[in-house]
Coordinates of C-alpha atoms in Angstrom, one line a residue:
Chain A
X102 CA 76.4 -7.4 27.9
X103 CA 72.9 -6.6 28.9
X104 CA 71.3 -10.0 28.4
X105 CA 68.8 -10.4 31.2
X106 CA 67.0 -13.7 30.9
X107 CA 63.4 -12.9 30.0
X108 CA 60.6 -14.4 31.9
X109 CA 59.5 -16.0 28.6
X110 CA 62.7 -18.1 28.6
X111 CA 62.4 -19.2 32.2
X112 CA 58.9 -20.6 32.1
X113 CA 58.3 -24.1 30.8
X114 CA 55.9 -23.8 27.9
X115 CA 54.0 -27.0 28.7
X116 CA 52.4 -25.4 31.8
X117 CA 50.9 -22.8 29.5
X118 CA 48.9 -25.5 27.7
X119 CA 47.6 -26.8 31.0
X120 CA 46.5 -23.3 32.0
X121 CA 44.8 -22.8 28.6
X122 CA 43.0 -26.0 29.1
X123 CA 41.7 -24.8 32.4
X124 CA 40.5 -21.5 31.0
X125 CA 38.8 -23.3 28.1
X126 CA 37.1 -25.6 30.6
X127 CA 35.6 -22.6 32.3
X128 CA 38.2 -21.5 34.9
X129 CA 38.4 -17.9 33.9
X130 CA 40.7 -17.0 36.8
X131 CA 43.4 -19.3 35.5
X132 CA 44.0 -16.7 32.8
X133 CA 45.5 -14.5 35.4
X134 CA 48.5 -16.9 35.6
X135 CA 49.3 -16.2 31.9
X136 CA 48.9 -12.4 32.5
X137 CA 51.3 -12.5 35.5
X138 CA 53.8 -14.6 33.6
X139 CA 54.0 -12.6 30.4
X140 CA 53.0 -9.0 31.2
X141 CA 56.4 -7.7 32.2
X142 CA 58.5 -8.9 29.1
X143 CA 55.6 -8.0 26.8
X144 CA 55.2 -4.6 28.4
X145 CA 58.9 -3.9 27.9
X146 CA 58.5 -4.8 24.2
X147 CA 55.5 -2.5 23.7
X148 CA 57.1 0.3 25.6
X149 CA 60.2 0.0 23.6
X150 CA 58.3 0.1 20.4
X151 CA 55.9 2.9 21.2
X152 CA 57.9 5.0 23.7
X153 CA 54.6 5.7 25.6
X154 CA 53.7 3.9 28.8
X155 CA 50.0 4.6 28.3
X156 CA 50.0 3.3 24.8
X157 CA 52.1 0.3 25.7
X158 CA 49.6 -0.6 28.5
X159 CA 46.6 -0.1 26.1
X160 CA 48.2 -2.4 23.5
X161 CA 49.0 -5.0 26.1
X162 CA 45.6 -5.0 27.6
X163 CA 43.9 -5.3 24.2
X164 CA 46.3 -8.1 23.3
X165 CA 45.5 -10.1 26.4
X166 CA 41.8 -9.7 25.8
X167 CA 42.2 -10.8 22.2
X168 CA 44.3 -13.7 23.3
X169 CA 41.7 -14.7 25.8
X170 CA 38.9 -14.6 23.3
X171 CA 40.9 -16.7 20.8
X172 CA 42.5 -19.0 23.3
X173 CA 40.9 -22.0 21.5
X174 CA 42.9 -21.2 18.4
X175 CA 46.3 -21.5 19.9
X176 CA 48.5 -23.9 18.0
X177 CA 52.1 -24.4 19.1
X178 CA 53.8 -22.2 21.7
X179 CA 51.4 -19.8 23.5
X180 CA 54.2 -17.4 24.3
X181 CA 55.2 -16.9 20.7
X182 CA 51.6 -16.6 19.6
X183 CA 50.9 -14.0 22.3
X184 CA 54.1 -12.1 21.4
X185 CA 53.0 -11.9 17.8
X186 CA 49.6 -10.4 18.9
X187 CA 51.5 -7.7 20.9
X188 CA 54.1 -7.1 18.2
X189 CA 51.3 -6.7 15.6
X190 CA 49.5 -4.3 17.9
X191 CA 52.6 -2.2 18.2
X192 CA 53.1 -2.1 14.4
X193 CA 49.5 -1.2 13.7
X194 CA 49.8 1.6 16.2
X195 CA 52.9 2.9 14.6
X196 CA 51.3 2.8 11.2
X197 CA 48.3 4.7 12.5
X198 CA 50.5 7.3 14.2
X199 CA 52.4 7.9 11.0
X200 CA 49.1 8.3 9.1
X201 CA 47.5 10.7 11.5
X202 CA 50.6 12.6 12.6
X203 CA 49.1 12.8 16.1
X204 CA 51.7 13.3 18.8
X205 CA 51.8 10.7 21.5
X206 CA 54.3 12.4 23.8
X207 CA 53.3 15.3 25.9
X208 CA 56.9 16.1 26.6
X209 CA 58.4 16.0 23.1
X210 CA 61.5 17.8 23.8
X211 CA 63.2 20.6 21.8
X212 CA 66.6 19.6 20.4
X213 CA 68.6 21.1 23.3
X214 CA 71.4 18.6 23.3
X215 CA 74.3 18.8 25.7
X216 CA 77.2 21.0 24.6
X217 CA 80.7 19.6 24.3
X218 CA 81.7 20.7 27.8
X219 CA 78.6 19.4 29.4
X220 CA 78.8 16.1 31.2
X221 CA 76.4 13.5 29.9
X222 CA 74.6 11.6 32.6
X223 CA 72.7 8.4 32.3
X224 CA 69.3 9.9 32.1
X225 CA 70.2 12.1 29.3
X226 CA 71.7 9.2 27.4
X227 CA 68.5 7.2 28.0
X228 CA 66.4 10.0 26.6
X229 CA 68.7 10.3 23.6
X230 CA 68.6 6.6 23.1
X231 CA 64.7 6.7 23.2
X232 CA 64.7 9.5 20.6
X233 CA 67.1 7.6 18.4
X234 CA 65.1 4.4 18.7
X235 CA 62.0 6.3 17.7
X236 CA 63.7 7.3 14.5
X237 CA 64.5 3.7 13.5
X238 CA 62.3 1.8 11.1
X239 CA 59.9 -0.4 13.1
X240 CA 61.5 -3.6 11.9
X241 CA 65.0 -2.4 13.0
X242 CA 63.6 -1.1 16.3
X243 CA 61.8 -4.4 17.0
X244 CA 65.0 -6.4 16.4
X245 CA 67.2 -4.2 18.5
X246 CA 64.7 -4.2 21.4
X247 CA 64.3 -8.0 21.3
X248 CA 68.0 -8.5 21.2
X249 CA 69.3 -5.9 23.7
X250 CA 66.3 -5.0 26.0
X251 CA 64.5 -8.3 26.1
X252 CA 67.8 -10.3 25.9
X253 CA 66.6 -12.8 23.4
X254 CA 68.9 -15.0 21.3
X255 CA 68.8 -14.7 17.5
X256 CA 67.4 -18.2 17.4
X257 CA 64.5 -17.4 19.7
X258 CA 63.8 -14.1 17.8
X259 CA 63.8 -16.1 14.5
X260 CA 61.4 -18.6 16.0
X261 CA 59.0 -16.0 17.3
X262 CA 59.1 -13.7 14.2
X263 CA 59.1 -16.4 11.6
X264 CA 62.3 -15.3 9.9
X265 CA 65.9 -16.3 9.6
X266 CA 68.8 -15.7 12.0
X267 CA 70.7 -14.1 9.2
X268 CA 68.0 -11.6 8.5
X269 CA 67.6 -10.7 12.1
X270 CA 71.4 -10.2 12.6
X271 CA 71.3 -7.8 9.6
X272 CA 68.5 -5.9 11.2
X273 CA 70.2 -5.6 14.5
X274 CA 73.5 -4.6 12.9
X275 CA 71.7 -1.9 10.9
X276 CA 70.0 -0.7 14.0
X277 CA 73.3 -0.4 15.8
X278 CA 74.8 1.4 12.9
X279 CA 72.0 3.9 12.8
X280 CA 71.9 4.4 16.5
X281 CA 75.6 5.0 16.7
X282 CA 75.5 7.4 13.8
X283 CA 72.6 9.4 15.3
X284 CA 74.2 9.6 18.7
X285 CA 77.6 10.5 17.4
X286 CA 76.0 13.2 15.2
X287 CA 74.5 14.8 18.3
X288 CA 77.5 14.6 20.6
X289 CA 80.3 15.3 18.2
X290 CA 82.1 18.6 18.9
Chain B
X218 CA 84.4 11.8 29.1
X219 CA 81.5 10.4 27.0
X220 CA 81.5 13.4 24.6
X221 CA 85.1 12.5 23.7
X222 CA 83.9 9.1 22.8
X223 CA 81.4 10.5 20.4
X224 CA 83.8 12.9 18.8
X225 CA 84.1 11.3 15.4
X226 CA 86.3 14.1 14.0
X227 CA 88.8 13.4 16.7
X228 CA 89.3 9.9 15.4
X229 CA 89.5 11.2 11.8
X230 CA 86.4 9.3 10.8
X231 CA 84.5 10.3 7.8
X232 CA 81.0 11.6 8.2
X233 CA 78.6 8.6 8.4
X234 CA 77.2 7.9 5.0
X235 CA 73.6 7.5 6.1
X236 CA 73.0 10.6 8.2
X237 CA 69.2 11.1 8.4
X238 CA 67.6 14.0 6.6
X239 CA 67.7 16.9 9.0
X240 CA 64.3 17.8 10.4
X241 CA 62.8 20.9 12.0
X242 CA 63.3 19.4 15.4
X243 CA 62.8 16.6 17.7
X244 CA 59.1 17.1 17.8
X245 CA 58.8 16.4 14.1
X246 CA 61.0 13.4 14.5
X247 CA 58.6 12.0 17.2
X248 CA 55.6 12.7 15.0
X249 CA 57.2 10.9 12.0
X250 CA 58.9 7.9 13.4
X251 CA 59.1 6.2 10.1
X252 CA 59.1 9.1 7.6
X253 CA 62.7 9.7 7.9
X254 CA 63.7 6.3 9.2
X255 CA 66.6 4.5 7.8
X256 CA 65.6 2.5 4.7
X257 CA 66.0 -1.2 4.8
X258 CA 69.1 -2.3 2.9
X259 CA 70.6 -5.7 2.3
X260 CA 74.2 -4.7 1.8
X261 CA 76.1 -2.9 4.7
X262 CA 77.5 0.4 3.7
X263 CA 81.3 0.8 3.7
X264 CA 82.9 2.7 6.5
X265 CA 79.9 2.5 8.8
X266 CA 80.3 1.9 12.4
X267 CA 80.4 0.2 14.8
X268 CA 83.2 -1.9 13.3
X269 CA 82.3 -5.5 12.4
X270 CA 84.4 -6.8 15.2
X271 CA 82.3 -4.7 17.6
X272 CA 79.1 -6.0 16.1
X273 CA 80.4 -9.5 16.6
X274 CA 81.3 -8.7 20.2
X275 CA 77.8 -7.4 20.8
X276 CA 76.4 -10.6 19.2
X277 CA 78.5 -12.6 21.6
X278 CA 80.6 -14.1 18.9
X279 CA 84.0 -12.7 19.9
X280 CA 85.6 -11.4 23.1
X281 CA 85.6 -7.7 24.1
X282 CA 89.4 -7.7 23.6
X283 CA 89.0 -8.5 19.9
X284 CA 86.4 -5.7 19.5
X285 CA 88.6 -3.2 21.5
X286 CA 91.5 -4.0 19.3
X287 CA 89.5 -3.1 16.2
X288 CA 87.8 0.0 17.6
X289 CA 88.2 1.0 21.3
X290 CA 86.0 4.1 20.7
X291 CA 83.1 2.0 19.4
X292 CA 83.4 -0.3 22.4
X293 CA 83.3 2.6 24.8
X294 CA 80.2 3.9 23.0
X295 CA 78.4 0.6 23.4
X296 CA 79.3 0.3 27.0
X297 CA 77.8 3.7 27.6
X298 CA 74.7 2.7 25.6
X299 CA 74.5 -0.5 27.5
X300 CA 73.9 1.3 30.7
X301 CA 71.1 3.2 29.0
X302 CA 69.2 0.2 27.8
X303 CA 69.9 -1.9 30.9
X304 CA 67.5 0.3 32.7
X305 CA 64.8 -0.5 30.1
X306 CA 65.3 -4.2 30.8
X307 CA 64.2 -3.7 34.4
X308 CA 60.9 -2.1 33.4
X309 CA 57.8 -3.9 34.7
X310 CA 54.1 -3.7 33.7
X311 CA 52.2 -1.0 35.7
X312 CA 50.8 -1.9 39.1
X313 CA 47.3 -3.3 38.9
X314 CA 47.6 -4.3 35.3
X315 CA 46.6 -7.9 35.9
X316 CA 43.5 -6.8 37.8
X317 CA 42.5 -4.4 35.0
X318 CA 42.8 -7.0 32.3
X319 CA 40.9 -9.6 34.4
X320 CA 38.1 -7.1 35.0
X321 CA 37.8 -6.5 31.3
X322 CA 37.5 -10.1 30.3
X323 CA 34.2 -11.7 29.4
X324 CA 33.0 -14.6 31.4
X325 CA 34.1 -17.1 28.8
X326 CA 36.4 -16.8 25.7
X327 CA 34.3 -15.4 22.9
X328 CA 35.9 -17.8 20.5
X329 CA 34.4 -20.7 22.5
X330 CA 30.8 -19.4 22.3
X331 CA 28.9 -21.5 19.8
X332 CA 27.4 -19.4 17.0
X333 CA 23.7 -18.9 17.1
X334 CA 21.7 -21.2 14.8
X335 CA 19.7 -18.3 13.3

């Protein structure tokens, strides 16, 4: 269920190296091809991790600029390298938020959950899923989003994150346990 | 109805063993995304859900029928959640994003600029 093929998987990686060569040779505009190719899946990741469209865009913009400035240092797959820049940006932001306790959501909602007789619609469930995701440890949230929102395989996740399939399965399983527990707690009569 | 699916007591299930510490409200939860987060643990707790067969189904390792035989309620929960995060999978970067990034880029990658000799 819910395994849309990400743009990252659909694009041959070799073309990235050609584009990078063009940029490094002075064709600045060629970088827009990389932005166009990767901005959607990376934005989904950043939005899932931060829960804020504005923050997600800021992190993504900063990441692309950082990638551009260090393009000559790319070794191996560009998409994995770029993903790590974005993922680290999200984690840094989460650390900073935790340290400063500054709210990043204007519409933090009171806990007015649906009563037992109230029908739950999709938007309510989406909101509750967002809240539940925000309560997960970043490593669990990251693994769940990569698996279920970005539709990546465990093997691809392991490749990008530099860890093992077993470790990632454990994180995704724990994320599911936690999400189900939290959502059941809210909606149980 | 979805609420019925979430009714753990109706299924005679025990209270989940790792219920997060109650907080003053959702606002505090949003402010402290990690403070009350679930700690990493290497060994799965006994009795937690979804059932292992459901986890395997969500991983693509077994058919839905196998998962449903183990825990139909869990399967229903994850079908409902699937509709919620399917919407997230369609999200795209904001309009004009590419142009904003391009406008913010320097003329050449800074890493390629040779350091000054002084």
